[in-house]
CSV table of C-alpha atoms in Angstrom, one decimal:
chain,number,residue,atom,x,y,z
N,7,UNK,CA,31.1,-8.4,-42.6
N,8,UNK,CA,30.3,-8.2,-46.4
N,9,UNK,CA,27.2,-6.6,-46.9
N,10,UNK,CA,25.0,-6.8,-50.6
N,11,UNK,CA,22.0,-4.6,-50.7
N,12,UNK,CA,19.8,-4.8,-54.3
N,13,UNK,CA,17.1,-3.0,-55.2
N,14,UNK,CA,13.9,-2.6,-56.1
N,15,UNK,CA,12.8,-5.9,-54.8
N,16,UNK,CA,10.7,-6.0,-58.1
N,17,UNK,CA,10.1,-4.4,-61.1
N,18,UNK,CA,7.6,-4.1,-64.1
N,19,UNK,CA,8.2,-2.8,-67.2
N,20,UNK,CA,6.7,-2.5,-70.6
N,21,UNK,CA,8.4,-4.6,-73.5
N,22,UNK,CA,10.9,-2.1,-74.6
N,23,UNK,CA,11.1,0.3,-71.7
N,24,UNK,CA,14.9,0.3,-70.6
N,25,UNK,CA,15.7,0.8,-67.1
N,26,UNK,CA,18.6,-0.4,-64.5
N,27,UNK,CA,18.7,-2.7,-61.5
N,28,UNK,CA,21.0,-1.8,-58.1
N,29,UNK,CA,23.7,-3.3,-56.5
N,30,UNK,CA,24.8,-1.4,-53.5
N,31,UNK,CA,27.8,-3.3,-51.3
N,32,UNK,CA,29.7,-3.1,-48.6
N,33,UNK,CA,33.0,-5.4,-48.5
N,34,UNK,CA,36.7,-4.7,-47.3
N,35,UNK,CA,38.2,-5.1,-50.0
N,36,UNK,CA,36.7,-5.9,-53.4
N,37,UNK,CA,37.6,-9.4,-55.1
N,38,UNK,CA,34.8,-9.6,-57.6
N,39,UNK,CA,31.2,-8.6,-58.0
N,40,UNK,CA,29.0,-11.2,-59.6
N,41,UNK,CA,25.5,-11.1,-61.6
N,42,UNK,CA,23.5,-14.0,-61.8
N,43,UNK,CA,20.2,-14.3,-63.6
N,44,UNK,CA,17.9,-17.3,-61.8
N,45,UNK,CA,14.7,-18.4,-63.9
N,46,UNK,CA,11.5,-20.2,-61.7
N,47,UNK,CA,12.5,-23.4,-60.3
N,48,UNK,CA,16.2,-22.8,-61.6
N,49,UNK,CA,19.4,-22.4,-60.3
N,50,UNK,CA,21.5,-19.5,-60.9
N,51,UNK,CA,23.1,-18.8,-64.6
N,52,UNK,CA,26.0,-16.5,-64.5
N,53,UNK,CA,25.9,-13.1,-66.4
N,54,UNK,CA,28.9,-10.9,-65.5
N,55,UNK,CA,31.9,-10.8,-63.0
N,56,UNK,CA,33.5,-7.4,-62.6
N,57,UNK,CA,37.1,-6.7,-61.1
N,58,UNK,CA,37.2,-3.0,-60.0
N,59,UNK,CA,36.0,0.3,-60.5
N,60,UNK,CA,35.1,1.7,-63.8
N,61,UNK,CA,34.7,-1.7,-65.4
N,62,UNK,CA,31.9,-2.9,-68.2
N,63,UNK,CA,30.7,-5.6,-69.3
N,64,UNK,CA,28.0,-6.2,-71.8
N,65,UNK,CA,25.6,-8.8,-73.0
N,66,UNK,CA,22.6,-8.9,-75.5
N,67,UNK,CA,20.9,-6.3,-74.0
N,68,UNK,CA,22.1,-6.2,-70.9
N,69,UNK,CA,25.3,-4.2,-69.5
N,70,UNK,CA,27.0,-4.2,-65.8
N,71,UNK,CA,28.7,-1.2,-64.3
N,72,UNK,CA,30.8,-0.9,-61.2
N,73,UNK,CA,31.9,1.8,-58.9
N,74,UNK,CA,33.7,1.9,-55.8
N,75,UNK,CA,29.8,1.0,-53.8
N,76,UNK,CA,27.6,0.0,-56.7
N,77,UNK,CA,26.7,-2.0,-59.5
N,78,UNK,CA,24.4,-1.3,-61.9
N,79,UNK,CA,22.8,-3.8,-64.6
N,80,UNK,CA,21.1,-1.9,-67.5
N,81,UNK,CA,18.6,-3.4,-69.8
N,82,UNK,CA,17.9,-1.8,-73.0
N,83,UNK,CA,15.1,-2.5,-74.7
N,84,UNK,CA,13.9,-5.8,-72.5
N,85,UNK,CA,11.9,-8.3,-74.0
N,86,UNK,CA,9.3,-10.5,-72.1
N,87,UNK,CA,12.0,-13.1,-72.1
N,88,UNK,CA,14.1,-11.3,-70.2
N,89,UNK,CA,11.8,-11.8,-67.2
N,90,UNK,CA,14.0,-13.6,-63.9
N,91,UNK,CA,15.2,-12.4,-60.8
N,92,UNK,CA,18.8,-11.0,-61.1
N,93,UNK,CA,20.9,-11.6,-58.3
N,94,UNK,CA,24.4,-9.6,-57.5
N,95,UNK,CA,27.2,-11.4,-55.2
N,96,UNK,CA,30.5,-10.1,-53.9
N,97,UNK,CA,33.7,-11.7,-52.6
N,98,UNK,CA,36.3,-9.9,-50.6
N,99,UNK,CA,39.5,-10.3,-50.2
N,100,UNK,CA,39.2,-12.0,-46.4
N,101,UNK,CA,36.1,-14.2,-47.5
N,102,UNK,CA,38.1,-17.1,-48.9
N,103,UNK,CA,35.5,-18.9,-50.9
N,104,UNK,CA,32.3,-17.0,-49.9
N,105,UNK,CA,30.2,-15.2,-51.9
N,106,UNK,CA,27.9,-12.7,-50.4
N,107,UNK,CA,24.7,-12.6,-52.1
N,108,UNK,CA,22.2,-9.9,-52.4
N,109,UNK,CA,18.3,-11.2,-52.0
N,110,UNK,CA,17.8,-10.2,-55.9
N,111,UNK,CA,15.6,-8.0,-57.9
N,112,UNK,CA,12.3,-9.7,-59.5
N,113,UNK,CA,12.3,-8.3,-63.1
N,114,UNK,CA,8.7,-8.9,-65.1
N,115,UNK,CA,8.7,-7.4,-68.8
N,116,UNK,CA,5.2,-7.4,-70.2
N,117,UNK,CA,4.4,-7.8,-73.7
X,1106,UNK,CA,26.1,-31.6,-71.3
X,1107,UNK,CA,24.7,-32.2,-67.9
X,1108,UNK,CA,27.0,-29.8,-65.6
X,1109,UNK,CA,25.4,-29.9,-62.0
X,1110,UNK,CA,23.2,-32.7,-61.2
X,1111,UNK,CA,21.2,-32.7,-57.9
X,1112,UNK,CA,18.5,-35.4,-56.8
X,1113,UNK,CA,16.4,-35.2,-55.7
X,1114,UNK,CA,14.3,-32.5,-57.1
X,1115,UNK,CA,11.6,-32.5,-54.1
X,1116,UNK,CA,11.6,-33.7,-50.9
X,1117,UNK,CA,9.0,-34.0,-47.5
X,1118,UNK,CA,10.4,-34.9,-44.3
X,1119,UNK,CA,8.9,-35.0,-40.7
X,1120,UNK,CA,10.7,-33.6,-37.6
X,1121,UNK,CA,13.5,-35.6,-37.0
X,1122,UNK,CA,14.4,-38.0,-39.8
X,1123,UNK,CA,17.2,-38.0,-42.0
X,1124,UNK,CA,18.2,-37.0,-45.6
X,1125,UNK,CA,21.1,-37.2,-47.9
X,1126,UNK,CA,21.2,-34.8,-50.6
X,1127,UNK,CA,23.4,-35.9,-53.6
X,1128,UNK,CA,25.4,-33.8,-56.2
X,1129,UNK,CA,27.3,-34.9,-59.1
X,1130,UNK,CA,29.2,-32.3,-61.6
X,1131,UNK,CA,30.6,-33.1,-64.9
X,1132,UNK,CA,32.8,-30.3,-65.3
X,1133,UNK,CA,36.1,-31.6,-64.0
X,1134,UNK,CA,35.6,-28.8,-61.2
X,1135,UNK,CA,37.9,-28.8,-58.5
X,1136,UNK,CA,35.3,-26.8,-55.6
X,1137,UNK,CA,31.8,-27.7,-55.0
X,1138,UNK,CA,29.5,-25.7,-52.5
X,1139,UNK,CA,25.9,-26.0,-50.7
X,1140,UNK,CA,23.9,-23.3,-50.8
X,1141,UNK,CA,20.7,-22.7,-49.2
X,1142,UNK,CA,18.1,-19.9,-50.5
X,1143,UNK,CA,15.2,-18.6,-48.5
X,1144,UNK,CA,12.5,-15.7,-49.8
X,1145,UNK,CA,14.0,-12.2,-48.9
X,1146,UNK,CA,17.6,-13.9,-47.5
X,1147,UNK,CA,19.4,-14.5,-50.7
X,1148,UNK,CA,21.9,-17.6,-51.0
X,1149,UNK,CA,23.6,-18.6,-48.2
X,1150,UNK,CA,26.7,-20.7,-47.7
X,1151,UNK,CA,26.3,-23.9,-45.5
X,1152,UNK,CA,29.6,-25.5,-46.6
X,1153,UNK,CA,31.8,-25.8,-49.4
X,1154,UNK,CA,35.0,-28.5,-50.7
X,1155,UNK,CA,38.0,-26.4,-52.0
X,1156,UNK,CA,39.6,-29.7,-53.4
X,1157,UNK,CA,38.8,-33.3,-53.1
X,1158,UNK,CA,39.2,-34.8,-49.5
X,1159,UNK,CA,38.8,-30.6,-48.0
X,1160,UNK,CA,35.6,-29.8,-46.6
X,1161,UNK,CA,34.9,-26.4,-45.1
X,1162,UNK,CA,32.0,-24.4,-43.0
X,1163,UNK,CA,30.4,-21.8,-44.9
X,1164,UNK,CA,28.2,-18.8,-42.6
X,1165,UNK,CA,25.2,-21.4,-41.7
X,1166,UNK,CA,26.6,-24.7,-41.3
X,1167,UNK,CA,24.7,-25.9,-38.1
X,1168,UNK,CA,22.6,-29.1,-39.0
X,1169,UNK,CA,24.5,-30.1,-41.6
X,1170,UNK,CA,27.6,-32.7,-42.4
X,1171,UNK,CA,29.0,-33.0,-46.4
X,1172,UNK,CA,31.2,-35.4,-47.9
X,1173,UNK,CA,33.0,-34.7,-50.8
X,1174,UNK,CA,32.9,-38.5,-52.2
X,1175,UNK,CA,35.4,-37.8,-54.9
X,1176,UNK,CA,36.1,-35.3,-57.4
X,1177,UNK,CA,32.9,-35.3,-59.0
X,1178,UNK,CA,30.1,-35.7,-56.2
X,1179,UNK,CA,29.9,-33.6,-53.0
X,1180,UNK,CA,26.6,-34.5,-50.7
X,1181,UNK,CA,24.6,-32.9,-48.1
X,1182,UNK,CA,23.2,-34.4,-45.1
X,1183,UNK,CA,20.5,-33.7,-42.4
X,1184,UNK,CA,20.9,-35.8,-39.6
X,1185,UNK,CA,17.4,-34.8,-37.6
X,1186,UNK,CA,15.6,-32.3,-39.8
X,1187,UNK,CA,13.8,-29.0,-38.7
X,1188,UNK,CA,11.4,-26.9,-39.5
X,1189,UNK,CA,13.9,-24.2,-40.0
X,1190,UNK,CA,15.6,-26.0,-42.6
X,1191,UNK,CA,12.7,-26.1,-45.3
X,1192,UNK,CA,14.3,-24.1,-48.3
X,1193,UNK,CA,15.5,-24.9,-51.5
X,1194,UNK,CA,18.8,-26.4,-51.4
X,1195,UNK,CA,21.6,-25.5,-54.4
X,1196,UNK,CA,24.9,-27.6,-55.2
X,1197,UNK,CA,27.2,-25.4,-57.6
X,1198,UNK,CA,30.8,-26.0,-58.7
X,1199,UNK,CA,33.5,-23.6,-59.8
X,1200,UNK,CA,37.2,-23.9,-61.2
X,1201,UNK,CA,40.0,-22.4,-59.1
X,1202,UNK,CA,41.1,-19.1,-60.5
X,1203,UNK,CA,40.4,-15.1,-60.2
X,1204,UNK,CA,36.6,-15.4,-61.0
X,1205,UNK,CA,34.6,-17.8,-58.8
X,1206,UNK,CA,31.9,-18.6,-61.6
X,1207,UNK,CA,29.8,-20.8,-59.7
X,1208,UNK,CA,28.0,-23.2,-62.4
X,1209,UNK,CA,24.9,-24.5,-60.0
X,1210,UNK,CA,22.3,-27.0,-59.9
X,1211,UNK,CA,18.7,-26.5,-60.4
X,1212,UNK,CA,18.0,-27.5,-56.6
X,1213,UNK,CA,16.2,-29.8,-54.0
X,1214,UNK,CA,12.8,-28.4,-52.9
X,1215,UNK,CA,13.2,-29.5,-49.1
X,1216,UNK,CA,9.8,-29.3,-46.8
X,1217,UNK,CA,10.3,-30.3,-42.8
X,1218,UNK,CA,7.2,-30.7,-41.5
């Protein structure tokens, strides 16, 4: 069973003050890993999708990472704007059209 | 440049009635999904539609039918709501390929009283 773990649940930060969300997973065998960013009372906007190991992919000011067990989604230099809940998914190879999703990390950037 | 489209946006229902829940994409996407999201659960799968005229169960399907109508509209249906399905309910669409972008809906706000 595919298993997506993110972390922290939530996190402040000062305008300007980088700092990196976690994606921890658990699949057999990795399709994709996804990165969503969901505002209040929205649904989901994609971000990233990242094929295997080693792989970047950047964005404004954010960039995803991928290992063999984790993700990580960097922000540099966040702005109040910036302020969602990012959410990380997985598909495995024996999940057909499933995504697993993780319960998402609360991101507030104060001005 | 509409993409998902789901109505309604907020809904109250006793114990026991019914509900359709309609979505319509614009995006000439061949796979639509139902997705339900609870605090501290993430999104779940209830069903999806690989193709028009395929329907298939996702991981929490019980309590729910779908029909994919036609290529554009794929609907949700509770025939004798619970409480346990209150949540917000998301319709997305993707194109077949490698990446599974879902493009999604801005949801139904569903209470079961």
């Amino acid at each position: 069973e595919d298993q997506v773990t993110q972390s922290p649940e939530a996190l402040r930060l000062q305008e300007g003050e980088s700092s990196s969300l976690n994606c921890s997973y658990t699949v057999s065998g990795l399709r994709g890993l996804f990165w969503y960013r969901q505002d209040p009372g929205k649904g989901p906007e994609f971000l990233f999708t990242l094929y295997s190991a080693g792989e970047e992919k950047e964005k404004e000011r954010l960039k995803a990472t991928l290992t063999k067990k984790e993700s990580f989604l960097h922000i540099t230099a966040p702005k109040p704007e910036d302020s969602a809940t990012y959410l990380c998914a997985v598909i495995s190879s024996g999940s057909a059209r499933q995504l697993t999703f993780g319960s998402g990390t609360q991101l507030t950037v104060l001005p | 440049n509409a993409g998902v489209t789901q109505t309604p946006k907020f809904q109250v229902l006793k114990t026991g009635q019914s509900m359709t829940l309609q979505c319509a994409q614009d995006m000439n996407h061949n796979s639509m999904y139902w997705y339900r999201q609870d605090p501290g659960m993430g999104l779940r799968l209830i069903y999806y539609s690989a193709s028009e005229g395929t329907t298939d169960k996702g991981e929490v399907p019980n309590g729910y039918n779908v029909s994919r109508l036609n290529k554009r509209e794929f609907s949700l249906r509770l025939e004798s709501a619970a409480p346990s399905q209150t949540s917000v309910y998301f319709c997305a669409s993707s194109e077949v390929g490698r990446g599974l972008t879902l493009h999604f809906g801005n949801g139904t706000r569903l209470t079961v009283t």
